[in-house]
Short mmCIF file of N, CA and C in Angstrom, two decimals:
data_model
loop_
_atom_site.label_atom_id
_atom_site.label_comp_id
_atom_site.label_asym_id
_atom_site.label_seq_id
_atom_site.Cartn_x
_atom_site.Cartn_y
_atom_site.Cartn_z
N MET A 1 0.83 -1.29 -0.04
CA MET A 1 -0.05 0.08 -0.08
C MET A 1 1.03 1.35 0.03
N ALA A 2 1.93 1.08 0.61
CA ALA A 2 3.09 2.48 0.95
C ALA A 2 3.12 2.48 -0.70
N ALA A 3 3.76 1.78 -1.41
CA ALA A 3 4.28 1.90 -2.68
C ALA A 3 3.19 2.86 -3.76
N VAL A 4 1.95 1.97 -3.48
CA VAL A 4 0.69 2.90 -4.15
C VAL A 4 0.76 3.96 -3.75
N MET A 5 0.64 4.36 -2.58
CA MET A 5 0.38 5.97 -1.87
C MET A 5 1.49 6.69 -2.55
N ASP A 6 2.74 6.40 -2.54
CA ASP A 6 3.86 6.82 -3.07
C ASP A 6 3.45 7.70 -4.33
N GLU A 7 3.15 6.57 -5.15
CA GLU A 7 2.96 6.76 -6.61
C GLU A 7 1.92 7.59 -7.12
N LEU A 8 0.91 7.37 -6.07
CA LEU A 8 -0.49 8.38 -6.31
C LEU A 8 0.06 9.71 -5.81
N ALA A 9 0.83 9.84 -4.92
CA ALA A 9 1.02 11.36 -4.40
C ALA A 9 1.77 11.62 -5.37
N GLN A 10 2.71 11.31 -6.19
CA GLN A 10 3.68 11.93 -6.97
C GLN A 10 2.87 12.45 -8.16
N LYS A 11 1.73 12.05 -8.48
CA LYS A 11 0.79 12.34 -9.32
C LYS A 11 -0.08 13.77 -9.01
N GLN A 12 -0.07 14.03 -7.67
CA GLN A 12 -1.14 14.75 -7.32
C GLN A 12 -0.41 16.17 -7.52
N PRO A 13 -0.93 17.27 -7.88
CA PRO A 13 -0.94 18.48 -7.92
C PRO A 13 0.07 19.34 -6.90
N GLY A 14 1.21 19.94 -6.72
CA GLY A 14 1.79 20.37 -5.59
C GLY A 14 2.85 19.19 -4.76
N PHE A 15 2.83 18.03 -5.24
CA PHE A 15 3.80 17.30 -4.85
C PHE A 15 5.26 17.40 -4.93
N ILE A 16 6.17 17.48 -3.88
CA ILE A 16 7.46 17.82 -3.81
C ILE A 16 8.16 16.59 -3.87
N ARG A 17 8.08 15.85 -2.92
CA ARG A 17 9.06 14.53 -2.54
C ARG A 17 8.42 13.91 -1.14
N VAL A 18 8.84 12.41 -1.25
CA VAL A 18 8.44 12.03 0.48
C VAL A 18 9.63 10.98 0.85
N GLU A 19 10.09 11.12 1.92
CA GLU A 19 10.89 10.65 2.51
C GLU A 19 10.63 9.58 3.64
N SER A 20 10.95 8.23 3.47
CA SER A 20 10.75 7.21 4.83
C SER A 20 11.94 6.59 5.44
N ALA A 21 11.72 6.35 6.83
CA ALA A 21 12.74 5.39 7.26
C ALA A 21 12.19 4.49 8.30
N ARG A 22 12.39 3.30 8.56
CA ARG A 22 12.04 2.22 9.20
C ARG A 22 13.10 1.53 10.04
N ASN A 23 12.80 1.26 11.50
CA ASN A 23 13.75 0.72 12.22
C ASN A 23 13.45 -0.91 12.00
N ALA A 24 14.37 -1.79 12.54
CA ALA A 24 14.13 -3.23 12.89
C ALA A 24 12.94 -3.64 12.81
N GLU A 25 12.33 -2.98 14.23
CA GLU A 25 10.85 -3.63 14.31
C GLU A 25 9.95 -2.95 13.45
N GLY A 26 10.38 -2.32 12.78
CA GLY A 26 9.03 -1.73 11.74
C GLY A 26 8.57 -0.15 11.71
N LYS A 27 8.95 0.13 13.11
CA LYS A 27 8.51 1.62 13.60
C LYS A 27 9.32 2.44 12.51
N GLY A 28 8.48 3.42 12.26
CA GLY A 28 9.13 4.48 11.13
C GLY A 28 8.41 5.75 11.21
N ILE A 29 8.91 6.59 10.34
CA ILE A 29 8.63 7.71 9.98
C ILE A 29 8.68 8.13 8.70
N THR A 30 7.00 8.81 8.05
CA THR A 30 7.31 9.29 6.57
C THR A 30 7.26 10.57 6.63
N VAL A 31 7.63 11.49 5.82
CA VAL A 31 7.51 12.97 5.61
C VAL A 31 7.39 13.13 4.25
N SER A 32 6.06 13.89 4.01
CA SER A 32 5.73 14.07 2.52
C SER A 32 6.12 15.80 2.54
N TYR A 33 6.58 16.35 1.10
CA TYR A 33 6.58 17.58 1.12
C TYR A 33 5.81 18.11 0.26
N TRP A 34 5.19 19.36 0.36
CA TRP A 34 4.31 19.64 -0.73
C TRP A 34 4.22 21.23 -0.94
N GLU A 35 4.00 21.80 -1.73
CA GLU A 35 4.30 23.11 -2.31
C GLU A 35 3.20 24.23 -1.79
N SER A 36 2.38 23.62 -0.81
CA SER A 36 1.27 24.62 -0.20
C SER A 36 0.09 23.86 0.68
N LEU A 37 -0.44 24.70 1.63
CA LEU A 37 -1.34 24.19 2.47
C LEU A 37 -2.54 23.55 1.74
N GLU A 38 -2.96 24.15 0.21
CA GLU A 38 -4.00 23.79 -0.39
C GLU A 38 -3.68 22.40 -0.80
N ALA A 39 -2.30 22.17 -1.42
CA ALA A 39 -1.83 21.01 -1.81
C ALA A 39 -1.84 19.84 -0.79
N ILE A 40 -1.78 20.25 0.44
CA ILE A 40 -1.75 19.32 1.57
C ILE A 40 -3.19 18.72 1.33
N GLN A 41 -3.99 19.49 1.86
CA GLN A 41 -5.58 19.50 1.62
C GLN A 41 -6.25 18.98 0.62
N ALA A 42 -5.78 19.09 -0.56
CA ALA A 42 -6.06 18.28 -1.58
C ALA A 42 -5.74 16.81 -1.42
N TRP A 43 -4.22 16.68 -1.04
CA TRP A 43 -3.74 14.85 -0.89
C TRP A 43 -4.79 14.30 0.26
N ARG A 44 -5.03 15.13 1.33
CA ARG A 44 -5.94 14.53 2.42
C ARG A 44 -7.04 14.23 2.15
N GLU A 45 -7.55 14.86 1.04
CA GLU A 45 -9.10 14.54 0.70
C GLU A 45 -9.19 13.60 -0.45
N ASN A 46 -7.86 13.24 -1.07
CA ASN A 46 -8.19 12.08 -2.12
C ASN A 46 -8.68 11.08 -1.58
N SER A 47 -9.65 10.59 -2.64
CA SER A 47 -10.50 9.52 -2.14
C SER A 47 -9.79 8.21 -1.93
N LYS A 48 -8.82 7.73 -2.76
CA LYS A 48 -8.00 6.66 -2.65
C LYS A 48 -7.03 6.68 -1.44
N HIS A 49 -6.73 7.98 -1.13
CA HIS A 49 -6.03 8.23 -0.01
C HIS A 49 -6.80 7.99 1.16
N LEU A 50 -7.67 8.49 1.28
CA LEU A 50 -8.82 8.16 2.52
C LEU A 50 -9.06 6.77 2.84
N VAL A 51 -9.13 6.04 1.47
CA VAL A 51 -9.35 4.78 1.66
C VAL A 51 -8.08 3.61 2.35
N ALA A 52 -6.76 4.41 1.98
CA ALA A 52 -5.97 3.74 2.60
C ALA A 52 -5.67 4.15 3.93
N GLN A 53 -5.97 5.32 4.42
CA GLN A 53 -6.31 5.75 5.76
C GLN A 53 -6.71 4.69 6.58
N GLN A 54 -7.83 4.66 6.00
CA GLN A 54 -9.14 3.53 7.26
C GLN A 54 -8.67 2.50 6.72
N PHE A 55 -8.13 1.78 6.10
CA PHE A 55 -7.59 0.66 6.28
C PHE A 55 -6.36 0.60 7.16
N GLY A 56 -5.49 1.78 7.00
CA GLY A 56 -4.20 1.51 7.96
C GLY A 56 -4.74 1.76 9.54
N LYS A 57 -5.79 2.55 9.70
CA LYS A 57 -6.35 2.49 11.11
C LYS A 57 -6.99 1.18 11.82
N GLU A 58 -7.51 0.39 10.90
CA GLU A 58 -8.22 -0.77 11.01
C GLU A 58 -7.52 -2.16 11.24
N LYS A 59 -6.27 -1.85 10.55
CA LYS A 59 -5.44 -3.21 10.09
C LYS A 59 -4.06 -2.82 10.58
N TRP A 60 -3.45 -2.05 10.61
CA TRP A 60 -1.58 -1.59 10.42
C TRP A 60 -1.33 -0.70 11.82
N TYR A 61 -2.02 0.12 12.03
CA TYR A 61 -1.48 1.06 13.25
C TYR A 61 -2.52 1.17 14.46
N MET A 62 -1.68 1.28 15.33
CA MET A 62 -2.52 1.42 16.93
C MET A 62 -2.72 2.91 17.17
N GLN A 63 -1.81 3.45 16.53
CA GLN A 63 -1.63 5.11 16.54
C GLN A 63 -0.74 5.88 15.40
N TYR A 64 -0.90 6.85 15.13
CA TYR A 64 0.01 7.70 14.43
C TYR A 64 0.05 9.22 14.67
N ASN A 65 0.78 10.08 14.11
CA ASN A 65 0.99 11.33 14.69
C ASN A 65 1.02 12.17 13.15
N VAL A 66 0.41 13.31 12.94
CA VAL A 66 0.29 13.95 11.37
C VAL A 66 0.70 15.26 11.95
N GLU A 67 2.08 15.82 11.52
CA GLU A 67 2.20 17.31 11.87
C GLU A 67 2.28 17.80 10.53
N ILE A 68 1.86 19.29 10.80
CA ILE A 68 2.06 19.98 9.30
C ILE A 68 3.35 21.29 9.49
N CYS A 69 4.35 21.26 8.74
CA CYS A 69 5.30 22.08 9.22
C CYS A 69 5.32 22.81 7.64
N LYS A 70 6.30 23.85 8.14
CA LYS A 70 6.67 25.00 7.26
C LYS A 70 8.14 24.72 7.13
N VAL A 71 8.86 24.61 6.13
CA VAL A 71 10.33 24.51 6.12
C VAL A 71 10.76 26.06 6.02
N ILE A 72 11.29 26.30 7.09
CA ILE A 72 11.81 27.85 6.87
C ILE A 72 13.02 27.96 5.90
N LYS A 73 14.28 27.00 6.32
CA LYS A 73 15.57 27.17 5.85
C LYS A 73 15.63 25.48 5.77
N ASP A 74 16.69 25.15 4.76
CA ASP A 74 16.95 23.62 4.17
C ASP A 74 18.31 23.72 3.78
N TYR A 75 19.26 23.16 4.27
CA TYR A 75 20.47 23.27 3.61
C TYR A 75 21.23 21.82 3.96
N SER A 76 22.45 21.37 3.29
CA SER A 76 22.86 20.03 3.46
C SER A 76 24.54 20.02 3.76
N PHE A 77 25.19 18.96 4.05
CA PHE A 77 26.47 18.86 4.21
C PHE A 77 27.26 17.55 3.54
N ILE A 78 28.05 17.47 2.55
CA ILE A 78 28.43 16.12 2.10
C ILE A 78 29.80 16.20 2.13
N LYS A 79 30.16 15.13 3.05
CA LYS A 79 32.20 15.46 2.90
C LYS A 79 32.37 14.13 1.49
N ASN A 80 33.52 14.88 1.28
CA ASN A 80 33.76 13.62 0.03
C ASN A 80 35.17 13.08 0.31
#
């Protein structure tokens, strides 16, 4: 389902990227980046995404948190 949602999100207007990480027990975090609050709202209301969310509540998750944040600054360091 995660792969299907990733593909669907990439087709959604305003999508920038998604990043995920999981530990050995399967606990993890997924962060998606969007161009605007309107794009986030449209993704939240996507009918296929709503079905996946409901399925997640019924089958996979005991709890989850959603945070909507604004990136003020972004920079990287890479040592060669």
